[in-house]
GROMACS .gro file of C-alpha atoms in nm:
model
  403
    1MET     CA    1   8.079   6.669   2.418
    2GLU     CA    2   7.841   6.489   2.186
    3LYS     CA    3   7.839   6.566   1.817
    4SER     CA    4   7.467   6.651   1.823
    5GLU     CA    5   7.544   6.942   2.067
    6LYS     CA    6   7.785   7.086   1.809
    7ILE     CA    7   7.552   7.133   1.519
    8ILE     CA    8   7.518   7.509   1.459
    9ASP     CA    9   7.169   7.641   1.393
   10ASP     CA   10   7.081   7.872   1.102
   11SER     CA   11   7.067   8.183   1.319
   12ALA     CA   12   7.427   8.130   1.426
   13ILE     CA   13   7.538   8.084   1.066
   14VAL     CA   14   7.356   8.401   0.962
   15GLU     CA   15   7.511   8.595   1.258
   16GLN     CA   16   7.853   8.483   1.166
   17LYS     CA   17   7.803   8.566   0.801
   18TYR     CA   18   7.758   8.931   0.883
   19GLU     CA   19   8.092   8.931   1.068
   20SER     CA   20   8.249   8.806   0.748
   21ILE     CA   21   8.069   9.067   0.536
   22ALA     CA   22   8.192   9.347   0.772
   23ARG     CA   23   8.548   9.227   0.719
   24LEU     CA   24   8.495   9.226   0.340
   25ILE     CA   25   8.365   9.577   0.315
   26SER     CA   26   8.691   9.764   0.357
   27GLY     CA   27   8.869   9.556   0.096
   28VAL     CA   28   8.575   9.579  -0.145
   29ALA     CA   29   8.546   9.955  -0.102
   30HIS     CA   30   8.913   9.986  -0.203
   31ASP     CA   31   8.868   9.760  -0.507
   32PHE     CA   32   8.560   9.952  -0.619
   33ASN     CA   33   8.747  10.273  -0.607
   34ASN     CA   34   9.007  10.120  -0.842
   35ILE     CA   35   8.732   9.993  -1.068
   36ILE     CA   36   8.566  10.322  -1.092
   37SER     CA   37   8.899  10.488  -1.170
   38ILE     CA   38   8.958  10.241  -1.456
   39ILE     CA   39   8.616  10.302  -1.600
   40MET     CA   40   8.631  10.674  -1.568
   41GLY     CA   41   8.983  10.705  -1.712
   42ASN     CA   42   8.914  10.488  -2.022
   43ALA     CA   43   8.567  10.655  -2.075
   44GLN     CA   44   8.726  10.997  -2.064
   45MET     CA   45   8.996  10.896  -2.313
   46CYS     CA   46   8.720  10.771  -2.546
   47LEU     CA   47   8.545  11.104  -2.523
   48TYR     CA   48   8.874  11.287  -2.581
   49LYS     CA   49   8.951  11.080  -2.892
   50LEU     CA   50   8.606  11.150  -3.025
   51ASP     CA   51   8.628  11.521  -2.965
   52LYS     CA   52   8.961  11.526  -3.145
   53LYS     CA   53   8.821  11.307  -3.420
   54ASP     CA   54   9.123  11.081  -3.368
   55VAL     CA   55   8.914  10.772  -3.381
   56ASN     CA   56   8.956  10.429  -3.531
   57ALA     CA   57   8.808  10.103  -3.429
   58GLN     CA   58   9.122   9.957  -3.264
   59SER     CA   59   9.195  10.272  -3.059
   60LEU     CA   60   8.842  10.265  -2.922
   61ARG     CA   61   8.866   9.891  -2.850
   62ASP     CA   62   9.184   9.959  -2.653
   63TYR     CA   63   8.982  10.179  -2.411
   64LEU     CA   64   8.653   9.987  -2.415
   65ASN     CA   65   8.801   9.650  -2.336
   66PRO     CA   66   8.941   9.758  -1.999
   67ILE     CA   67   8.597   9.911  -1.923
   68MET     CA   68   8.427   9.576  -1.995
   69ASN     CA   69   8.683   9.390  -1.784
   70ALA     CA   70   8.630   9.633  -1.501
   71CYS     CA   71   8.250   9.592  -1.520
   72GLU     CA   72   8.278   9.215  -1.513
   73ARG     CA   73   8.509   9.246  -1.209
   74ALA     CA   74   8.266   9.461  -1.025
   75SER     CA   75   7.971   9.237  -1.121
   76LYS     CA   76   8.146   8.928  -0.979
   77ILE     CA   77   8.222   9.109  -0.649
   78ILE     CA   78   7.849   9.217  -0.617
   79LYS     CA   79   7.718   8.878  -0.699
   80GLN     CA   80   7.951   8.713  -0.451
   81LEU     CA   81   7.853   8.957  -0.178
   82LEU     CA   82   7.481   8.880  -0.248
   83VAL     CA   83   7.555   8.507  -0.228
   84THR     CA   84   7.726   8.561   0.111
   85THR     CA   85   7.430   8.743   0.254
   86LYS     CA   86   7.181   8.485   0.116
   87ARG     CA   87   6.967   8.320   0.385
   88ASP     CA   88   6.852   8.019   0.187
   89GLU     CA   89   7.042   7.725   0.349
   90VAL     CA   90   6.826   7.455   0.199
   91GLU     CA   91   6.897   7.425  -0.170
   92PHE     CA   92   7.158   7.169  -0.256
   93LYS     CA   93   7.291   7.118  -0.608
   94ILE     CA   94   7.593   6.970  -0.791
   95VAL     CA   95   7.904   7.166  -0.710
   96ASN     CA   96   8.247   7.166  -0.867
   97MET     CA   97   8.479   7.264  -0.586
   98ASN     CA   98   8.750   7.389  -0.817
   99THR     CA   99   8.502   7.632  -0.980
  100LEU     CA  100   8.362   7.744  -0.648
  101LEU     CA  101   8.708   7.822  -0.503
  102ARG     CA  102   8.832   7.997  -0.820
  103ASN     CA  103   8.520   8.211  -0.817
  104LEU     CA  104   8.575   8.292  -0.443
  105MET     CA  105   8.939   8.375  -0.487
  106LYS     CA  106   8.871   8.743  -0.557
  107LEU     CA  107   8.692   8.793  -0.219
  108ILE     CA  108   8.956   8.588  -0.034
  109LYS     CA  109   9.226   8.825  -0.178
  110GLU     CA  110   9.015   9.126  -0.065
  111LEU     CA  111   9.000   8.978   0.286
  112ILE     CA  112   9.372   8.905   0.326
  113GLY     CA  113   9.517   9.224   0.200
  114GLU     CA  114   9.847   9.280   0.029
  115ASN     CA  115  10.085   9.143   0.288
  116ILE     CA  116   9.953   8.787   0.259
  117GLU     CA  117  10.031   8.568  -0.039
  118ILE     CA  118   9.780   8.312  -0.151
  119VAL     CA  119   9.894   7.991  -0.329
  120SER     CA  120   9.648   7.754  -0.487
  121GLN     CA  121   9.686   7.405  -0.629
  122PHE     CA  122   9.372   7.258  -0.784
  123THR     CA  123   9.345   6.899  -0.911
  124ASP     CA  124   9.296   6.882  -1.288
  125GLU     CA  125   8.966   6.705  -1.291
  126THR     CA  126   8.795   6.738  -0.955
  127TRP     CA  127   8.511   6.507  -0.855
  128TYR     CA  128   8.176   6.670  -0.779
  129ILE     CA  129   7.984   6.703  -0.457
  130LEU     CA  130   7.618   6.778  -0.361
  131GLY     CA  131   7.616   7.102  -0.171
  132ASN     CA  132   7.485   7.448  -0.094
  133GLU     CA  133   7.722   7.695  -0.257
  134ALA     CA  134   7.650   7.987  -0.011
  135ASN     CA  135   7.730   7.763   0.284
  136LEU     CA  136   8.041   7.618   0.127
  137GLU     CA  137   8.178   7.958   0.042
  138GLN     CA  138   8.125   8.063   0.402
  139VAL     CA  139   8.346   7.785   0.521
  140PHE     CA  140   8.646   7.928   0.324
  141LEU     CA  141   8.567   8.293   0.405
  142ASN     CA  142   8.570   8.194   0.776
  143LEU     CA  143   8.901   8.004   0.749
  144THR     CA  144   9.044   8.306   0.558
  145ILE     CA  145   8.942   8.544   0.840
  146ASN     CA  146   9.113   8.311   1.093
  147ALA     CA  147   9.427   8.283   0.892
  148LYS     CA  148   9.453   8.663   0.841
  149ASP     CA  149   9.417   8.719   1.214
  150ALA     CA  150   9.689   8.456   1.278
  151MET     CA  151   9.928   8.646   1.039
  152PRO     CA  152   9.934   9.012   1.145
  153ASP     CA  153  10.282   9.056   0.995
  154GLY     CA  154  10.193   8.877   0.667
  155GLY     CA  155  10.254   8.524   0.552
  156LYS     CA  156  10.110   8.264   0.311
  157ILE     CA  157   9.776   8.074   0.261
  158PHE     CA  158   9.782   7.748   0.069
  159ILE     CA  159   9.467   7.608  -0.078
  160LYS     CA  160   9.477   7.265  -0.239
  161THR     CA  161   9.209   7.032  -0.386
  162GLU     CA  162   9.247   6.668  -0.452
  163ASN     CA  163   9.041   6.360  -0.525
  164VAL     CA  164   9.096   6.088  -0.260
  165GLU     CA  165   8.969   5.738  -0.200
  166ILE     CA  166   8.958   5.648   0.173
  167ASP     CA  167   8.975   5.287   0.282
  168GLU     CA  168   8.929   5.154   0.626
  169ASP     CA  169   9.296   5.199   0.719
  170ILE     CA  170   9.312   5.560   0.607
  171ALA     CA  171   8.975   5.636   0.771
  172GLU     CA  172   9.109   5.549   1.115
  173LYS     CA  173   9.403   5.780   1.081
  174ILE     CA  174   9.215   6.104   0.971
  175GLY     CA  175   9.116   6.208   1.315
  176ALA     CA  176   8.804   6.395   1.208
  177ILE     CA  177   8.653   6.643   1.463
  178TYR     CA  178   8.352   6.509   1.654
  179ALA     CA  179   8.327   6.205   1.424
  180PRO     CA  180   8.374   5.856   1.580
  181LYS     CA  181   8.453   5.714   1.238
  182VAL     CA  182   8.509   5.839   0.882
  183GLU     CA  183   8.310   5.630   0.632
  184PRO     CA  184   8.531   5.479   0.357
  185GLY     CA  185   8.460   5.608   0.004
  186LYS     CA  186   8.546   5.876  -0.255
  187TYR     CA  187   8.600   6.229  -0.126
  188ILE     CA  188   8.712   6.571  -0.244
  189LYS     CA  189   8.973   6.684   0.001
  190ILE     CA  190   9.052   7.055   0.042
  191THR     CA  191   9.365   7.156   0.237
  192PHE     CA  192   9.356   7.508   0.378
  193LYS     CA  193   9.696   7.593   0.531
  194ASP     CA  194   9.843   7.915   0.673
  195THR     CA  195  10.186   8.015   0.803
  196GLY     CA  196  10.052   8.190   1.114
  197THR     CA  197  10.108   8.172   1.484
  198GLY     CA  198   9.952   7.833   1.522
  199ILE     CA  199   9.696   7.710   1.778
  200PRO     CA  200   9.814   7.629   2.126
  201GLU     CA  201   9.783   7.252   2.201
  202ASP     CA  202   9.578   7.320   2.522
  203ILE     CA  203   9.295   7.480   2.332
  204MET     CA  204   9.291   7.259   2.017
  205GLU     CA  205   8.989   7.061   2.144
  206LYS     CA  206   8.791   7.384   2.197
  207ILE     CA  207   8.835   7.581   1.879
  208PHE     CA  208   8.519   7.435   1.720
  209GLU     CA  209   8.297   7.508   2.020
  210PRO     CA  210   8.028   7.780   1.964
  211TYR     CA  211   8.139   8.120   2.106
  212PHE     CA  212   8.487   8.001   2.184
  213SER     CA  213   8.740   8.268   2.084
  214THR     CA  214   9.092   8.367   2.162
  215LYS     CA  215   9.031   8.722   2.032
  216PRO     CA  216   8.979   9.027   2.256
  217LYS     CA  217   8.621   9.078   2.375
  218GLY     CA  218   8.410   9.257   2.120
  219ILE     CA  219   8.619   9.126   1.825
  220GLY     CA  220   8.423   8.861   1.636
  221THR     CA  221   8.138   8.640   1.744
  222GLY     CA  222   8.334   8.333   1.836
  223LEU     CA  223   8.121   8.140   1.584
  224GLY     CA  224   8.375   8.112   1.293
  225LEU     CA  225   8.506   7.767   1.329
  226ALA     CA  226   8.181   7.636   1.494
  227VAL     CA  227   8.004   7.745   1.173
  228VAL     CA  228   8.272   7.581   0.966
  229HIS     CA  229   8.211   7.253   1.136
  230GLY     CA  230   7.834   7.294   1.130
  231ILE     CA  231   7.836   7.340   0.753
  232VAL     CA  232   8.083   7.056   0.686
  233ASP     CA  233   7.869   6.823   0.901
  234LYS     CA  234   7.553   6.940   0.711
  235HIS     CA  235   7.726   6.823   0.392
  236HIS     CA  236   7.804   6.480   0.549
  237GLY     CA  237   8.171   6.577   0.540
  238TYR     CA  238   8.458   6.572   0.795
  239ILE     CA  239   8.721   6.815   0.910
  240SER     CA  240   9.056   6.761   1.083
  241VAL     CA  241   9.325   7.006   1.200
  242GLU     CA  242   9.687   7.010   1.260
  243SER     CA  243   9.877   7.303   1.409
  244GLU     CA  244  10.226   7.384   1.529
  245LYS     CA  245  10.291   7.690   1.739
  246GLY     CA  246  10.485   7.948   1.543
  247LYS     CA  247  10.458   7.756   1.215
  248GLY     CA  248  10.092   7.763   1.120
  249THR     CA  249   9.771   7.566   1.100
  250SER     CA  250   9.632   7.322   0.843
  251PHE     CA  251   9.261   7.237   0.805
  252TYR     CA  252   9.166   6.926   0.600
  253ILE     CA  253   8.806   6.912   0.481
  254TYR     CA  254   8.661   6.605   0.319
  255PHE     CA  255   8.329   6.614   0.126
  256PRO     CA  256   8.170   6.294  -0.009
  257VAL     CA  257   8.150   6.296  -0.388
  258ILE     CA  258   7.884   6.206  -0.644
  259THR     CA  259   7.996   6.034  -0.966
  260ASP     CA  260   7.915   6.041  -1.336
  261VAL     CA  261   7.864   6.412  -1.356
  262ARG     CA  262   7.966   6.619  -1.651
  263GLU     CA  263   7.977   7.001  -1.669
  264GLN     CA  264   7.772   7.159  -1.950
  265LYS     CA  265   7.982   7.289  -2.235
  266LEU     CA  266   7.954   7.669  -2.280
  267ILE     CA  267   7.920   7.822  -2.624
  268LYS     CA  268   8.230   8.042  -2.643
  269ASP     CA  269   8.174   8.223  -2.968
  270THR     CA  270   7.988   8.536  -2.852
  271LYS     CA  271   7.902   8.654  -3.198
  272ASP     CA  272   7.736   8.325  -3.296
  273PHE     CA  273   7.568   8.303  -2.959
  274ILE     CA  274   7.411   8.651  -2.995
  275GLU     CA  275   7.283   8.566  -3.348
  276GLN     CA  276   7.094   8.275  -3.202
  277TYR     CA  277   6.885   8.517  -2.998
  278GLN     CA  278   6.802   8.786  -3.245
  279GLY     CA  279   6.450   8.915  -3.241
  280ASN     CA  280   6.205   8.926  -3.530
  281GLY     CA  281   6.054   9.265  -3.493
  282GLU     CA  282   5.858   9.190  -3.179
  283PHE     CA  283   5.751   9.481  -2.967
  284ILE     CA  284   5.886   9.508  -2.610
  285LEU     CA  285   5.754   9.738  -2.351
  286TYR     CA  286   6.047   9.824  -2.128
  287LEU     CA  287   5.991   9.983  -1.790
  288GLU     CA  288   6.304  10.108  -1.609
  289ASP     CA  289   6.343  10.421  -1.388
  290GLU     CA  290   6.724  10.437  -1.415
  291ASP     CA  291   6.771  10.671  -1.720
  292GLU     CA  292   7.120  10.561  -1.842
  293LEU     CA  293   7.037  10.189  -1.804
  294ARG     CA  294   6.704  10.239  -1.985
  295ASN     CA  295   6.875  10.412  -2.275
  296ILE     CA  296   7.157  10.157  -2.320
  297VAL     CA  297   6.926   9.851  -2.288
  298SER     CA  298   6.681  10.005  -2.541
  299LYS     CA  299   6.969  10.050  -2.782
  300ILE     CA  300   7.086   9.690  -2.727
  301LEU     CA  301   6.743   9.549  -2.795
  302SER     CA  302   6.679   9.775  -3.093
  303SER     CA  303   7.007   9.661  -3.240
  304ASN     CA  304   6.924   9.300  -3.216
  305GLY     CA  305   6.589   9.279  -3.393
  306TYR     CA  306   6.333   9.414  -3.142
  307ARG     CA  307   6.113   9.722  -3.149
  308VAL     CA  308   6.125   9.889  -2.811
  309ILE     CA  309   5.882  10.120  -2.631
  310SER     CA  310   6.054  10.239  -2.316
  311CYS     CA  311   5.925  10.442  -2.026
  312LYS     CA  312   6.028  10.555  -1.679
  313TYR     CA  313   5.700  10.550  -1.493
  314ARG     CA  314   5.444  10.277  -1.436
  315LYS     CA  315   5.156  10.509  -1.513
  316ASP     CA  316   5.306  10.571  -1.857
  317ALA     CA  317   5.354  10.200  -1.915
  318GLU     CA  318   4.990  10.132  -1.832
  319LYS     CA  319   4.879  10.401  -2.076
  320ILE     CA  320   5.093  10.247  -2.354
  321VAL     CA  321   4.948   9.904  -2.283
  322GLY     CA  322   4.599  10.052  -2.323
  323GLU     CA  323   4.686  10.200  -2.653
  324HIS     CA  324   4.905   9.916  -2.806
  325ASP     CA  325   4.825   9.596  -2.620
  326ASP     CA  326   4.767   9.411  -2.951
  327LYS     CA  327   5.129   9.489  -3.059
  328ILE     CA  328   5.324   9.419  -2.737
  329SER     CA  329   5.486   9.076  -2.721
  330LEU     CA  330   5.681   9.125  -2.393
  331PHE     CA  331   5.674   9.337  -2.081
  332PHE     CA  332   6.027   9.376  -1.948
  333ALA     CA  333   6.044   9.567  -1.616
  334ASP     CA  334   6.249   9.650  -1.307
  335ILE     CA  335   6.070   9.532  -0.995
  336VAL     CA  336   6.149   9.833  -0.776
  337LEU     CA  337   6.038  10.154  -0.935
  338ILE     CA  338   6.010  10.517  -0.819
  339ASP     CA  339   5.631  10.515  -0.862
  340GLY     CA  340   5.536  10.159  -0.783
  341SER     CA  341   5.621   9.796  -0.845
  342GLY     CA  342   5.704   9.623  -1.168
  343PHE     CA  343   5.578   9.299  -1.006
  344ASP     CA  344   5.239   9.455  -0.930
  345MET     CA  345   5.210   9.572  -1.290
  346ALA     CA  346   5.303   9.229  -1.408
  347GLU     CA  347   5.011   9.087  -1.198
  348TRP     CA  348   4.787   9.353  -1.352
  349LEU     CA  349   4.890   9.254  -1.702
  350ARG     CA  350   4.840   8.882  -1.637
  351LYS     CA  351   4.485   8.960  -1.520
  352ASN     CA  352   4.393   9.197  -1.796
  353TYR     CA  353   4.624   9.121  -2.089
  354SER     CA  354   4.728   8.760  -2.041
  355ARG     CA  355   4.865   8.739  -2.396
  356ILE     CA  356   5.165   8.959  -2.310
  357LYS     CA  357   5.467   8.768  -2.183
  358ILE     CA  358   5.653   8.896  -1.873
  359LEU     CA  359   6.018   8.922  -1.779
  360LEU     CA  360   6.123   9.096  -1.450
  361THR     CA  361   6.464   9.214  -1.332
  362SER     CA  362   6.624   9.368  -1.030
  363GLY     CA  363   6.962   9.443  -0.873
  364TYR     CA  364   6.836   9.391  -0.519
  365SER     CA  365   6.892   9.076  -0.322
  366GLU     CA  366   6.648   8.788  -0.347
  367SER     CA  367   6.510   8.847  -0.002
  368ILE     CA  368   6.416   9.211  -0.076
  369ILE     CA  369   6.241   9.135  -0.405
  370ASN     CA  370   6.082   8.815  -0.272
  371LEU     CA  371   6.213   8.589  -0.553
  372LYS     CA  372   6.015   8.294  -0.417
  373LYS     CA  373   5.692   8.489  -0.482
  374ILE     CA  374   5.813   8.567  -0.837
  375ILE     CA  375   5.885   8.204  -0.905
  376ALA     CA  376   5.554   8.092  -0.748
  377ARG     CA  377   5.366   8.322  -0.994
  378LYS     CA  378   5.574   8.174  -1.276
  379PHE     CA  379   5.718   8.511  -1.391
  380LYS     CA  380   6.052   8.488  -1.565
  381PHE     CA  381   6.334   8.674  -1.388
  382ILE     CA  382   6.687   8.791  -1.477
  383PRO     CA  383   6.912   8.946  -1.206
  384LYS     CA  384   7.116   9.259  -1.264
  385PRO     CA  385   7.373   9.297  -1.388
  386TYR     CA  386   7.331   9.087  -1.700
  387SER     CA  387   7.541   9.057  -2.020
  388ILE     CA  388   7.397   9.122  -2.367
  389ILE     CA  389   7.397   8.744  -2.429
  390GLU     CA  390   7.213   8.675  -2.110
  391LEU     CA  391   6.946   8.932  -2.172
  392LEU     CA  392   6.885   8.831  -2.534
  393LYS     CA  393   6.872   8.468  -2.442
  394GLU     CA  394   6.618   8.532  -2.163
  395ILE     CA  395   6.395   8.756  -2.383
  396LYS     CA  396   6.397   8.517  -2.671
  397GLU     CA  397   6.303   8.219  -2.446
  398THR     CA  398   6.040   8.413  -2.267
  399ILE     CA  399   5.866   8.533  -2.582
  400GLU     CA  400   5.880   8.179  -2.740
  401LYS     CA  401   5.770   7.998  -2.419
  402LYS     CA  402   5.444   7.817  -2.466
  403ASP     CA  403   5.189   7.892  -2.192
   0.00000   0.00000   0.00000
């Protein structure tokens, strides 16, 4: 069968993504129950200590730090799930495969359960590739699902990254699927190996075919490995496979690298970073219909140099603008409101009060809020959840941005 016949279209990739998501849900639900228990238990202990007046900074910190860690853990899971459901398959950017795989490890662990051990070995300084992160993550989620199904009684998954230079001699020995020849050059090689039942030799040539499956009818779409190959091919990469019945299967994926790329250094000192983005008494009109969130964000902004006028309803926000438009520097609003749209109000402000800067936010996926439309209108946007640093930085930059 010709290689061109093997390229999987976007609809097949999307269809297979939802199979992956369904498999993730049970593990994620379990993890979220644990996260909620951690937050609830530590929050109750904080309240108990306050009621007893048995409070000092260190004792509160001992309970608050686990709450912060649990929130970050939940945030990463949600962001990863949103990435997995993302339909934008076009945008390519510079990707560090070590970083991508480390960030994905949490969901991989959710997928495999407790009876499968995962062992990773990442090269110290990986080369970079040009890729679509959502697609690349789908490759490894699909391989994880296959590995789990091949190890019903438990086992191990090994994930390894390494930088390799392929010359003509090595290229001829790789045996890439549907590729007459591997182009010599520099690649990041990812090995994904399981200790499962293995793939019978008589079907090895069929496993990457669309809708081919060894699973019972109604289980899965039969697109898992076909999608893997389609995505690897889209990235101008190669994939080969080795398997031994009763011992397991190894997939070897090669992505061509780009050179002379350096990761941006992150400022690690949170306190110094926050101080860079303090306000100077500017007024912010904050529109958010979630009461608890509105209260805490208002306190954060007020504690960091801003004067905040907050409201729950759009009609109240419009009234405030009419009374204080000369004072308001920034309109910060959720997009989806109980009485309208933050985006529509932003459009109204731009038409009638163009001096006021605009920052929008939402916890919904990009497709629901129509992020492309927001970007086209040149509104600034920050997705939920956000850290204090992320929020202050975005607000400062939005207020100071020249029109």
